[in-house]
JSON list of C-alpha atoms in Angstrom, two decimals:
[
{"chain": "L", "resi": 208, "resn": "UNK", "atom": "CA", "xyz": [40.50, -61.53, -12.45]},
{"chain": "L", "resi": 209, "resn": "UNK", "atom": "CA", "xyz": [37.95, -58.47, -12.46]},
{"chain": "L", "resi": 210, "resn": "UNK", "atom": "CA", "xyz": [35.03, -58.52, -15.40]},
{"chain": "L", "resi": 211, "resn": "UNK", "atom": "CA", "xyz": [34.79, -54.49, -15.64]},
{"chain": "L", "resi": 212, "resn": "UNK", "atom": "CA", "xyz": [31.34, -53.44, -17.38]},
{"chain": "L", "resi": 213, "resn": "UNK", "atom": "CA", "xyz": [31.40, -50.45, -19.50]},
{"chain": "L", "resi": 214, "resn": "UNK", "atom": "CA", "xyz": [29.18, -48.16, -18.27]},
{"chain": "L", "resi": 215, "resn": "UNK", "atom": "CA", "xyz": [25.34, -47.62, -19.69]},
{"chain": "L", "resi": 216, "resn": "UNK", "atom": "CA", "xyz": [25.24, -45.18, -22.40]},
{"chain": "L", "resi": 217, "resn": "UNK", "atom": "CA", "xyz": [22.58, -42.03, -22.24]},
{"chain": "L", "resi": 218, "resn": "UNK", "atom": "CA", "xyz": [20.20, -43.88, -24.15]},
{"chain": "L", "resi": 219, "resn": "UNK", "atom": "CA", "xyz": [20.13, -47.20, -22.07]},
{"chain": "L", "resi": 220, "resn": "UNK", "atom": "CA", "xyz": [20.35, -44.97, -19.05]},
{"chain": "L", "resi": 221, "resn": "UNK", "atom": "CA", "xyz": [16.90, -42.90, -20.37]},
{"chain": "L", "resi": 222, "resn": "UNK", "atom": "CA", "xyz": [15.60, -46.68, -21.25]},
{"chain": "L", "resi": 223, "resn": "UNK", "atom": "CA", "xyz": [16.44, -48.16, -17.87]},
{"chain": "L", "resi": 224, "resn": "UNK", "atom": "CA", "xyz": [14.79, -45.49, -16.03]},
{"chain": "L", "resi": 225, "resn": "UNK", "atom": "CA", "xyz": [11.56, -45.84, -18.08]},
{"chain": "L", "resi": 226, "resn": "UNK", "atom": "CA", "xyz": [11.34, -49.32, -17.09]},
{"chain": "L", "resi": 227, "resn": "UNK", "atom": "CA", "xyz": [11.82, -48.37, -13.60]},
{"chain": "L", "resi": 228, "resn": "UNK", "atom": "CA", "xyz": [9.03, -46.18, -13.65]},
{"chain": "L", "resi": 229, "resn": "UNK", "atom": "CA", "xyz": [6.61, -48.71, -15.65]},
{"chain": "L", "resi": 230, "resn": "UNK", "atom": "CA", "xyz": [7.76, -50.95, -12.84]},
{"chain": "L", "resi": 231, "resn": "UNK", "atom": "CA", "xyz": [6.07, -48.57, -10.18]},
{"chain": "L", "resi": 232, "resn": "UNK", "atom": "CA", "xyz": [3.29, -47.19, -11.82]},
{"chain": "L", "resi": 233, "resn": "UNK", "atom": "CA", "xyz": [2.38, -51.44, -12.71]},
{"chain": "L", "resi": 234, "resn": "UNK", "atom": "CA", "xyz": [2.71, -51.70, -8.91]},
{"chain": "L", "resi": 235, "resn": "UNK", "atom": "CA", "xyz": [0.64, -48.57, -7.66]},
{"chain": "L", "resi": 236, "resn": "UNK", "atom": "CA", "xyz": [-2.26, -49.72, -10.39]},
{"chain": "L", "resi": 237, "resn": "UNK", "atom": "CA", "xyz": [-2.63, -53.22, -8.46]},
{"chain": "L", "resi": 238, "resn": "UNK", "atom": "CA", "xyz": [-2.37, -51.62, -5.09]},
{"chain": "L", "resi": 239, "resn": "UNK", "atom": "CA", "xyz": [-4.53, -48.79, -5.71]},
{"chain": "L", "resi": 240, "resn": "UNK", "atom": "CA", "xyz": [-7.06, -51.36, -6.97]},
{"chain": "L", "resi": 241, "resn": "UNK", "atom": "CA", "xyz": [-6.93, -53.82, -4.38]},
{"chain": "L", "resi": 242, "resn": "UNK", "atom": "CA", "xyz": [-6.83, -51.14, -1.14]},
{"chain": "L", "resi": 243, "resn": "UNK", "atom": "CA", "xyz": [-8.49, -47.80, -2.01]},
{"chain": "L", "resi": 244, "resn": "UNK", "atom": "CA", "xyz": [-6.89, -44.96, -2.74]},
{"chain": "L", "resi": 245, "resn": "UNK", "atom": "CA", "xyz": [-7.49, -44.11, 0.84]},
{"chain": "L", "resi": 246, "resn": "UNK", "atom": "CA", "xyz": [-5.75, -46.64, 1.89]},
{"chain": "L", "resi": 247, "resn": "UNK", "atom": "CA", "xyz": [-2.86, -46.82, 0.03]},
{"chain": "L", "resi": 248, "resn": "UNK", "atom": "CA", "xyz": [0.50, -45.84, 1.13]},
{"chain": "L", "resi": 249, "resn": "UNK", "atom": "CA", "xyz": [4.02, -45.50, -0.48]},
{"chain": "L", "resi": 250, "resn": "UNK", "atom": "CA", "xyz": [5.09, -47.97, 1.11]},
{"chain": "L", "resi": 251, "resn": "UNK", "atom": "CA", "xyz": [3.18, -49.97, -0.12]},
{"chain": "L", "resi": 252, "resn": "UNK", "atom": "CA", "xyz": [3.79, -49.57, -3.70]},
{"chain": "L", "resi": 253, "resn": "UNK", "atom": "CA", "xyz": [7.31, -49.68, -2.94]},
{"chain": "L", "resi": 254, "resn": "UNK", "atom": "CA", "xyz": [6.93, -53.15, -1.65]},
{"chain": "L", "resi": 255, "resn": "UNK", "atom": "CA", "xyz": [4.75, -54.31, -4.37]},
{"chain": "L", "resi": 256, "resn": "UNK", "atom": "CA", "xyz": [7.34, -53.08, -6.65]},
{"chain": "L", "resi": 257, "resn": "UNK", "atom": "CA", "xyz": [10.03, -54.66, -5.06]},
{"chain": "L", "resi": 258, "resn": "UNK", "atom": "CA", "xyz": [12.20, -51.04, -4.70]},
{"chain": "L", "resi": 259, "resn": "UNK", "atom": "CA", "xyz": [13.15, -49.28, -1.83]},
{"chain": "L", "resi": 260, "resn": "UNK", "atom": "CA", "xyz": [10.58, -46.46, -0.87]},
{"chain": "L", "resi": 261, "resn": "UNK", "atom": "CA", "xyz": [12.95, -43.72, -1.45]},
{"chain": "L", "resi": 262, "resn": "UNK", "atom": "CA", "xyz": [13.24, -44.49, -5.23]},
{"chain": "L", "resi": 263, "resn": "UNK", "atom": "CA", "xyz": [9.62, -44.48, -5.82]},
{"chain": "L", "resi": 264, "resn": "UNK", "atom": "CA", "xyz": [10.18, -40.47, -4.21]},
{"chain": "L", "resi": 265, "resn": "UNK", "atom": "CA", "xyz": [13.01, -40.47, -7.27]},
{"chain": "L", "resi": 266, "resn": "UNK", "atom": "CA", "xyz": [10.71, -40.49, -9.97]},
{"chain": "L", "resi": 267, "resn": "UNK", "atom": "CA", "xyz": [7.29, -39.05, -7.89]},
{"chain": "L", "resi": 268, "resn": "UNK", "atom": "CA", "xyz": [6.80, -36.57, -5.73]},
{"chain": "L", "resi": 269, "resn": "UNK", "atom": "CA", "xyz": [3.51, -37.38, -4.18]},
{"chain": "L", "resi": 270, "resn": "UNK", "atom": "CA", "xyz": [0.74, -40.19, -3.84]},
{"chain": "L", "resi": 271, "resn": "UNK", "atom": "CA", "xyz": [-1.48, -37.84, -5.79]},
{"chain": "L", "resi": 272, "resn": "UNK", "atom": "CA", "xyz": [1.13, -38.27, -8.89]},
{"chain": "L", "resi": 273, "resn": "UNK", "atom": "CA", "xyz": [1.65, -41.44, -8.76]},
{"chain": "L", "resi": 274, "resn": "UNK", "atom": "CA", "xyz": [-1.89, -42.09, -8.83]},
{"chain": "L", "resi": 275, "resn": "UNK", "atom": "CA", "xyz": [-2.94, -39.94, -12.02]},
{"chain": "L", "resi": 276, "resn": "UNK", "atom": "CA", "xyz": [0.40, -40.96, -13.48]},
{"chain": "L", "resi": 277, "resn": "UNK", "atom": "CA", "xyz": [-0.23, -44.31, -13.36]},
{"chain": "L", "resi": 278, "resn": "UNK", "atom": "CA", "xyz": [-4.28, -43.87, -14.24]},
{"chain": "L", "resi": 279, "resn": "UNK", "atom": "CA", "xyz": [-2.51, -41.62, -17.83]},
{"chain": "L", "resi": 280, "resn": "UNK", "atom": "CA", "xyz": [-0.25, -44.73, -18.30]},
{"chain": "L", "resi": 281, "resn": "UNK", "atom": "CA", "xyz": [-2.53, -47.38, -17.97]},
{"chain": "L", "resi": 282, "resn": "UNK", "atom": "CA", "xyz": [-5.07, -45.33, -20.20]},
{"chain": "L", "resi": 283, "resn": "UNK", "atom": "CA", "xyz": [-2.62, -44.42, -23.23]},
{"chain": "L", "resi": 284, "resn": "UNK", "atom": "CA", "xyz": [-1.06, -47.81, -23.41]},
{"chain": "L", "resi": 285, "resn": "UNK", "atom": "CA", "xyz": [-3.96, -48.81, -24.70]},
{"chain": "L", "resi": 286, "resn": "UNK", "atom": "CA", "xyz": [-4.78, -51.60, -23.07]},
{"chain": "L", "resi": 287, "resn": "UNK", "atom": "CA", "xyz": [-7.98, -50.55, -21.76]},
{"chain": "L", "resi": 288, "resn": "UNK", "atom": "CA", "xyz": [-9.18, -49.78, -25.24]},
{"chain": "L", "resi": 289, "resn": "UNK", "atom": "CA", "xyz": [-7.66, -52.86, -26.53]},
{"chain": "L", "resi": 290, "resn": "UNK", "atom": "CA", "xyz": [-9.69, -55.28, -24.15]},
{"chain": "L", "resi": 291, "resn": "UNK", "atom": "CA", "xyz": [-12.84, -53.75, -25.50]},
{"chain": "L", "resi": 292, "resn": "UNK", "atom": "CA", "xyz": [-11.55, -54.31, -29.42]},
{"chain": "L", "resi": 293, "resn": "UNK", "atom": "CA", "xyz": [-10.88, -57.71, -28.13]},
{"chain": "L", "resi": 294, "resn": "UNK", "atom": "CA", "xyz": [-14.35, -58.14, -26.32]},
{"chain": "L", "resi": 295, "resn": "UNK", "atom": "CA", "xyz": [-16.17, -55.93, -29.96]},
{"chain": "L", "resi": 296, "resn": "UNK", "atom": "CA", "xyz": [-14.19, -58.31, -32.17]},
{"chain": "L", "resi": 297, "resn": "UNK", "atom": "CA", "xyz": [-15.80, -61.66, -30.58]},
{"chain": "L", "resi": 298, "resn": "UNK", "atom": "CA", "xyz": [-18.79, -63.27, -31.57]},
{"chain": "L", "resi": 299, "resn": "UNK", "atom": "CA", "xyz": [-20.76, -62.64, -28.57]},
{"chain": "L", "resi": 300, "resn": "UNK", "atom": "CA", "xyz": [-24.29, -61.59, -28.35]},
{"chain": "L", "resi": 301, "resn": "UNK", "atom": "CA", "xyz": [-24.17, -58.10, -26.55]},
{"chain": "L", "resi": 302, "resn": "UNK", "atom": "CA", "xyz": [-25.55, -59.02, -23.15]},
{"chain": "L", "resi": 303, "resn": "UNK", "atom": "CA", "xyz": [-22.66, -61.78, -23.11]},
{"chain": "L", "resi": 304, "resn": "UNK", "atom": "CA", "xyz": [-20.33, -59.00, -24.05]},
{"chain": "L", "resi": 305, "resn": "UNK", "atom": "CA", "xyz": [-21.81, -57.37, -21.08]},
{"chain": "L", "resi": 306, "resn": "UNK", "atom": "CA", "xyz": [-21.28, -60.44, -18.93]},
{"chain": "L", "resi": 307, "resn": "UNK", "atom": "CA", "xyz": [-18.05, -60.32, -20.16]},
{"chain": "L", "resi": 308, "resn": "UNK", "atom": "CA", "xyz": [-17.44, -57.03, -19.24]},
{"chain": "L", "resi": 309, "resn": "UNK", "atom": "CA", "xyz": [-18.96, -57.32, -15.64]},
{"chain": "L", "resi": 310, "resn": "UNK", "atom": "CA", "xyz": [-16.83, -60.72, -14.91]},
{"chain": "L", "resi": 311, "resn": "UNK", "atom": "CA", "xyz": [-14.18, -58.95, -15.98]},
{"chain": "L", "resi": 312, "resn": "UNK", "atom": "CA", "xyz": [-14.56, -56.05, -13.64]},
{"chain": "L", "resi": 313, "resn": "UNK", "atom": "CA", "xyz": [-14.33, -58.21, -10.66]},
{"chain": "L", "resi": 314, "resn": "UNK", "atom": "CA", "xyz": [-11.38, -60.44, -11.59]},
{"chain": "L", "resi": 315, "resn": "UNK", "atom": "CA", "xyz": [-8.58, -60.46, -9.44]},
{"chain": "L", "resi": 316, "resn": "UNK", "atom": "CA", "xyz": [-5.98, -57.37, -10.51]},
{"chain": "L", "resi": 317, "resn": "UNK", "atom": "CA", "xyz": [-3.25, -59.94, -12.00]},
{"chain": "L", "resi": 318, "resn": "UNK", "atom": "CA", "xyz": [-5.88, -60.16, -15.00]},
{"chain": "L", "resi": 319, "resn": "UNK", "atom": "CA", "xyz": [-3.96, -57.24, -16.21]},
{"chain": "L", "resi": 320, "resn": "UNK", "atom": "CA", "xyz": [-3.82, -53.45, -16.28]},
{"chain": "L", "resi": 321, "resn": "UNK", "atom": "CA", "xyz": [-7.40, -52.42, -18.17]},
{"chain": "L", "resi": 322, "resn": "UNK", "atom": "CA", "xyz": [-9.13, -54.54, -15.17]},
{"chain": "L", "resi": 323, "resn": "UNK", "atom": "CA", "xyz": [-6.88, -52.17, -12.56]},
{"chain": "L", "resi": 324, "resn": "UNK", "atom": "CA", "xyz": [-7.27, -49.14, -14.20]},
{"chain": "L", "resi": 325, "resn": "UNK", "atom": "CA", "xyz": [-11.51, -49.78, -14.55]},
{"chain": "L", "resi": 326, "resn": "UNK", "atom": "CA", "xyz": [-11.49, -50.61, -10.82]},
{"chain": "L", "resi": 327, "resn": "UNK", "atom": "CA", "xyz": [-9.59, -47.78, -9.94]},
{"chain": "L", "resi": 328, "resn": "UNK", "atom": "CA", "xyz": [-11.80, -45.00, -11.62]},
{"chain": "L", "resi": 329, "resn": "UNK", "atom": "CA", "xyz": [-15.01, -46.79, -10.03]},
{"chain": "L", "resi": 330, "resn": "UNK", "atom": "CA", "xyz": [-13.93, -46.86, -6.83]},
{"chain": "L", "resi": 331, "resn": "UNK", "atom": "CA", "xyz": [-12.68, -42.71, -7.62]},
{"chain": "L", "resi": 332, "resn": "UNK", "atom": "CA", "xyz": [-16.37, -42.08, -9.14]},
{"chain": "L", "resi": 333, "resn": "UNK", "atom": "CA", "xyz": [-17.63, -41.47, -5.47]},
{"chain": "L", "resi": 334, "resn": "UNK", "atom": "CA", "xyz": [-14.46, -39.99, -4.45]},
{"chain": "L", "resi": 335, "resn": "UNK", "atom": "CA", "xyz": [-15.06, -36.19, -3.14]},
{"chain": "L", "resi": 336, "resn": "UNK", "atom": "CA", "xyz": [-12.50, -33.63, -2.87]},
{"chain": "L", "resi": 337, "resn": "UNK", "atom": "CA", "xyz": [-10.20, -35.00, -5.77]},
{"chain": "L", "resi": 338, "resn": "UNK", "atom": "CA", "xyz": [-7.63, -32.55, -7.16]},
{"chain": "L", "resi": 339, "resn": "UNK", "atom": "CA", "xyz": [-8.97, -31.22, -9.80]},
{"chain": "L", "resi": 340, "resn": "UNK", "atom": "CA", "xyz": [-6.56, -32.63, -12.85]},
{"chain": "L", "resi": 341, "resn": "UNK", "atom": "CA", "xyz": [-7.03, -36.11, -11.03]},
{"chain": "L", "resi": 342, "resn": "UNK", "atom": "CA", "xyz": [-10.89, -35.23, -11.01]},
{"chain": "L", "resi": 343, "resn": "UNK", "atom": "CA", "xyz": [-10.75, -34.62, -14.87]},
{"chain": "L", "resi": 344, "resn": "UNK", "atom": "CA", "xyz": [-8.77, -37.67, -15.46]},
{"chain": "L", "resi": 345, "resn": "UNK", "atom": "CA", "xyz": [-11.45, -39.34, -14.06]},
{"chain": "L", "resi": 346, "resn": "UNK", "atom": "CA", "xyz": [-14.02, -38.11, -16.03]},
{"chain": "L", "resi": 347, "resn": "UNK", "atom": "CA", "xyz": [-12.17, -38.02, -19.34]},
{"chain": "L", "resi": 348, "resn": "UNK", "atom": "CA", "xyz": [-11.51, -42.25, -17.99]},
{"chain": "L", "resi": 349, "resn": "UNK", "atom": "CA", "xyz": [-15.03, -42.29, -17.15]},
{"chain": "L", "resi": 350, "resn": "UNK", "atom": "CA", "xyz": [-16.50, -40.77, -20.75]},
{"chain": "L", "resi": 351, "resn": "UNK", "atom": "CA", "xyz": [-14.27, -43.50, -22.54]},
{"chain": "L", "resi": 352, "resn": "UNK", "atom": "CA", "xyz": [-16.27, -46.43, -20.69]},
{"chain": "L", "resi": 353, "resn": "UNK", "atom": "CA", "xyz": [-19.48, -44.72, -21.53]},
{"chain": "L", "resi": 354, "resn": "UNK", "atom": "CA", "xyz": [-18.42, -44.63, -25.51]},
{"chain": "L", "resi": 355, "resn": "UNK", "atom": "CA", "xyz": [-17.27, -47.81, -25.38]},
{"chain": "L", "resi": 356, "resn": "UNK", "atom": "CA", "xyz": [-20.39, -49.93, -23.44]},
{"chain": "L", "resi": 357, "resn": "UNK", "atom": "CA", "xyz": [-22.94, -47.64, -25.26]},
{"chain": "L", "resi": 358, "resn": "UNK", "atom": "CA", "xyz": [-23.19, -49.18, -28.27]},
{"chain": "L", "resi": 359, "resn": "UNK", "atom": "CA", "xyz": [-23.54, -52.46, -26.33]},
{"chain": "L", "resi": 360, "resn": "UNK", "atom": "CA", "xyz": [-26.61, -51.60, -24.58]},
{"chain": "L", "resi": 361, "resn": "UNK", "atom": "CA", "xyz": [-27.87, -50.07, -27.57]},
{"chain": "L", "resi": 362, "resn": "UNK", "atom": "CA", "xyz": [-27.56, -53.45, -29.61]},
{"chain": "L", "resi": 363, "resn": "UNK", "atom": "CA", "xyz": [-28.99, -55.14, -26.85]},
{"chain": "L", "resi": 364, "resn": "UNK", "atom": "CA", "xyz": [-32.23, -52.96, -26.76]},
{"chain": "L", "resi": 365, "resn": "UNK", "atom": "CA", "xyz": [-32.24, -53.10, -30.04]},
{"chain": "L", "resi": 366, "resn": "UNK", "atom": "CA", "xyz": [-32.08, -57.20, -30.01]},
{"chain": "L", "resi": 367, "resn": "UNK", "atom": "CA", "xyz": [-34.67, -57.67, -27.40]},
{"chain": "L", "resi": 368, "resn": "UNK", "atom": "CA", "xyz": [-31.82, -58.46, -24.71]},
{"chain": "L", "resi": 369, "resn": "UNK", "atom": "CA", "xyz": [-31.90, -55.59, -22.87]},
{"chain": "L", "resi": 370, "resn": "UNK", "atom": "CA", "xyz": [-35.12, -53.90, -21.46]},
{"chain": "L", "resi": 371, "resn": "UNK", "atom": "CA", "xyz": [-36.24, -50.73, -23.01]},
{"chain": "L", "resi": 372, "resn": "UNK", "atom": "CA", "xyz": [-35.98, -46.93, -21.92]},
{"chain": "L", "resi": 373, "resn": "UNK", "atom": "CA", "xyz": [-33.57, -44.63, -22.24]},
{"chain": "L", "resi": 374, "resn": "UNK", "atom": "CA", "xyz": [-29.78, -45.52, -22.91]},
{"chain": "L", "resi": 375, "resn": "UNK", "atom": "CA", "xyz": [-27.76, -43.50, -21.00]},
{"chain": "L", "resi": 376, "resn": "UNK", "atom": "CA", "xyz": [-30.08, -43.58, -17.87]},
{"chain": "L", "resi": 377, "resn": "UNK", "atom": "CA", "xyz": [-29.72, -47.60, -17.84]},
{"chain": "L", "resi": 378, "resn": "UNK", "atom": "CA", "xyz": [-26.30, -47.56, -18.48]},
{"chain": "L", "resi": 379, "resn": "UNK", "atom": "CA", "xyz": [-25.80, -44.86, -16.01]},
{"chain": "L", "resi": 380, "resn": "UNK", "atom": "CA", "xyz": [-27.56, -46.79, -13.32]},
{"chain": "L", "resi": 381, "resn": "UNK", "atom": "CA", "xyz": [-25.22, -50.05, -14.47]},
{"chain": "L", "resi": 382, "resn": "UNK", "atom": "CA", "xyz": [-21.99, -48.37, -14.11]},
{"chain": "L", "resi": 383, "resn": "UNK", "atom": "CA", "xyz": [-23.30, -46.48, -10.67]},
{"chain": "L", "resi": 384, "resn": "UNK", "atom": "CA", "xyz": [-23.92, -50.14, -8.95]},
{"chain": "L", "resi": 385, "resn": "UNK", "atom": "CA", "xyz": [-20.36, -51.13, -10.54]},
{"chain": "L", "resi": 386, "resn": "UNK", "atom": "CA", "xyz": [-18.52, -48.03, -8.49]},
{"chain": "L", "resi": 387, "resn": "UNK", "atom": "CA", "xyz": [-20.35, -48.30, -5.22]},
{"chain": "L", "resi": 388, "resn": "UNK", "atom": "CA", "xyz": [-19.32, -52.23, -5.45]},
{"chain": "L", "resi": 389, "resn": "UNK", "atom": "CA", "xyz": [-15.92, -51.37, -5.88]},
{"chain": "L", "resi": 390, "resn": "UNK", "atom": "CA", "xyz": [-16.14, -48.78, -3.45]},
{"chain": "L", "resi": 391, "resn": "UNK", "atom": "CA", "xyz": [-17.52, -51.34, -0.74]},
{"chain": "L", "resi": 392, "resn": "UNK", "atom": "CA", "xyz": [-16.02, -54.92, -1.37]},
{"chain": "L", "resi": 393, "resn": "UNK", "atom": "CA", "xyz": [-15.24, -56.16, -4.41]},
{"chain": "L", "resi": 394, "resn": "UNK", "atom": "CA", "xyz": [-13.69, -58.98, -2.92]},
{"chain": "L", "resi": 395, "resn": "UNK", "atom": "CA", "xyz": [-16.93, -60.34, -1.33]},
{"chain": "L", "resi": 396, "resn": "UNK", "atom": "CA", "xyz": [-17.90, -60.62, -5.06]},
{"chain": "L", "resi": 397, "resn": "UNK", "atom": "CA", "xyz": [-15.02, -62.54, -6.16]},
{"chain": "L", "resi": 398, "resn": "UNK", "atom": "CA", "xyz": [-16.82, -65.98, -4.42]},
{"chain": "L", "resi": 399, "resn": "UNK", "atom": "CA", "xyz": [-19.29, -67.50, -6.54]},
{"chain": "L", "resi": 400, "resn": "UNK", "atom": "CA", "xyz": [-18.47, -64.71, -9.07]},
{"chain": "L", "resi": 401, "resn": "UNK", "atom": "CA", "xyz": [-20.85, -66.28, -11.62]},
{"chain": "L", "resi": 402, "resn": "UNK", "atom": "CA", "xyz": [-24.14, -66.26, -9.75]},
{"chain": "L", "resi": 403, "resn": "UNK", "atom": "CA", "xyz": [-23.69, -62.70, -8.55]},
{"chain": "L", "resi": 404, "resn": "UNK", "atom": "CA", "xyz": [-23.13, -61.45, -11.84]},
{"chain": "L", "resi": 405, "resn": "UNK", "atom": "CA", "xyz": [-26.29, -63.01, -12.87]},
{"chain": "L", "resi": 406, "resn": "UNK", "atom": "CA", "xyz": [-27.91, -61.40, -10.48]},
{"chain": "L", "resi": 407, "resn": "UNK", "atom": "CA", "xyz": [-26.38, -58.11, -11.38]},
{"chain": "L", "resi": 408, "resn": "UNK", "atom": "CA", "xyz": [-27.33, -58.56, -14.97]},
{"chain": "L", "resi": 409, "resn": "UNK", "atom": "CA", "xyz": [-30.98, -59.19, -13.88]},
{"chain": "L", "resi": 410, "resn": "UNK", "atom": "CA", "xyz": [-31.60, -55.62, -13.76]},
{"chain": "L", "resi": 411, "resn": "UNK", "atom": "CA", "xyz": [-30.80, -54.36, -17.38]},
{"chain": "L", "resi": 412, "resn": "UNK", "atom": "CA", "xyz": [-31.83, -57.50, -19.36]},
{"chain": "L", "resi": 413, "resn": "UNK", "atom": "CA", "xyz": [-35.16, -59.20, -20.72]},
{"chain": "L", "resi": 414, "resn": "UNK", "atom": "CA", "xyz": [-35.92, -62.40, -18.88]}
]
């Protein structure tokens, strides 16, 4: 005896496909992360995914795409912006906030999509010859991180935790180690992760 399924209404069609796409642009985030734009193919992403490389071509035409798509999605599903509520909301002094932060931006990519999405625009940071709406994606990515680890430092200087001088410079020489780390080898910071970030911290705090 045959089970016949009805078939999938417009709506659960629209849904399904949605899903599919999440699926990629999930997968492109961790792979883009982990390799380098550079040296990231289709393929790739396909595999990660667990689809066959011509339906990641279905729903994008391009790496390019994929990659800004995926930067958009990972940026308006708030999950970026929701790690730093998380990380504002906790009772943390703000160089352990900082810490926090700077663990956090060396975790493995399973740690979730706001880890993927930071690594991703550090390692783009001292990317030339971007196209330019993936170059003002970017930046627009870029500003939030500024806005969000400003009033951090601020507190800090303000607290005695943080050495003295003029905000944006230190933060702007904080974030510039973070990209040319993520640029190089993040993974060689991944052993004794603890230590190193110490280390790292050493340069923007009172000791």
């Amino acid at each position: 005896m045959k089970i016949y399924m009805a078939p999938l209404n417009e709506e659960q069609l629209d849904k399904k496909k949605r899903e599919r796409k999440e699926q990629i642009m999930r997968a492109a985030l961790k792979v883009f992360a982990d390799n380098g734009v550079k040296l990231t193919k289709i393929s790739m992403i396909a595999k990660e995914a667990k689809v066959s490389h011509g339906l990641v071509y279905h729903y994008f035409d391009s790496k390019d795409e994929i990659l800004y798509e995926s930067i958009e999605y990972g940026m308006q599903e708030n999950m970026v912006e929701q790690f730093f509520n998380d990380l504002n909301d906790s009772r943390r002094t703000p160089l352990e906030k900082i810490k926090q932060f700077t663990r956090f931006a060396f975790k493995e990519s399973d740690t979730g999509i706001s880890n993927m999405v930071f690594r991703i625009v550090q390692q783009l940071n001292v990317v030339n010859g971007l196209p330019d709406h993936i170059h003002e994606l970017v930046e627009n990515a870029g500003k939030f991180y500024i806005e969000a680890l400003t009033p951090l430092f601020l507190d800090g200087q303000k607290r005695g935790e943080i050495i003295q001088g003029d905000t944006e410079e230190l933060l702007g020489v904080y974030l510039t180690v973070l990209s040319s780390i993520m640029a190089d080898d993040p993974s060689f910071w991944r052993e004794n992760l603890e230590w190193k970030v110490e280390i790292l911290l050493r340069m923007i705090s009172i000791r």
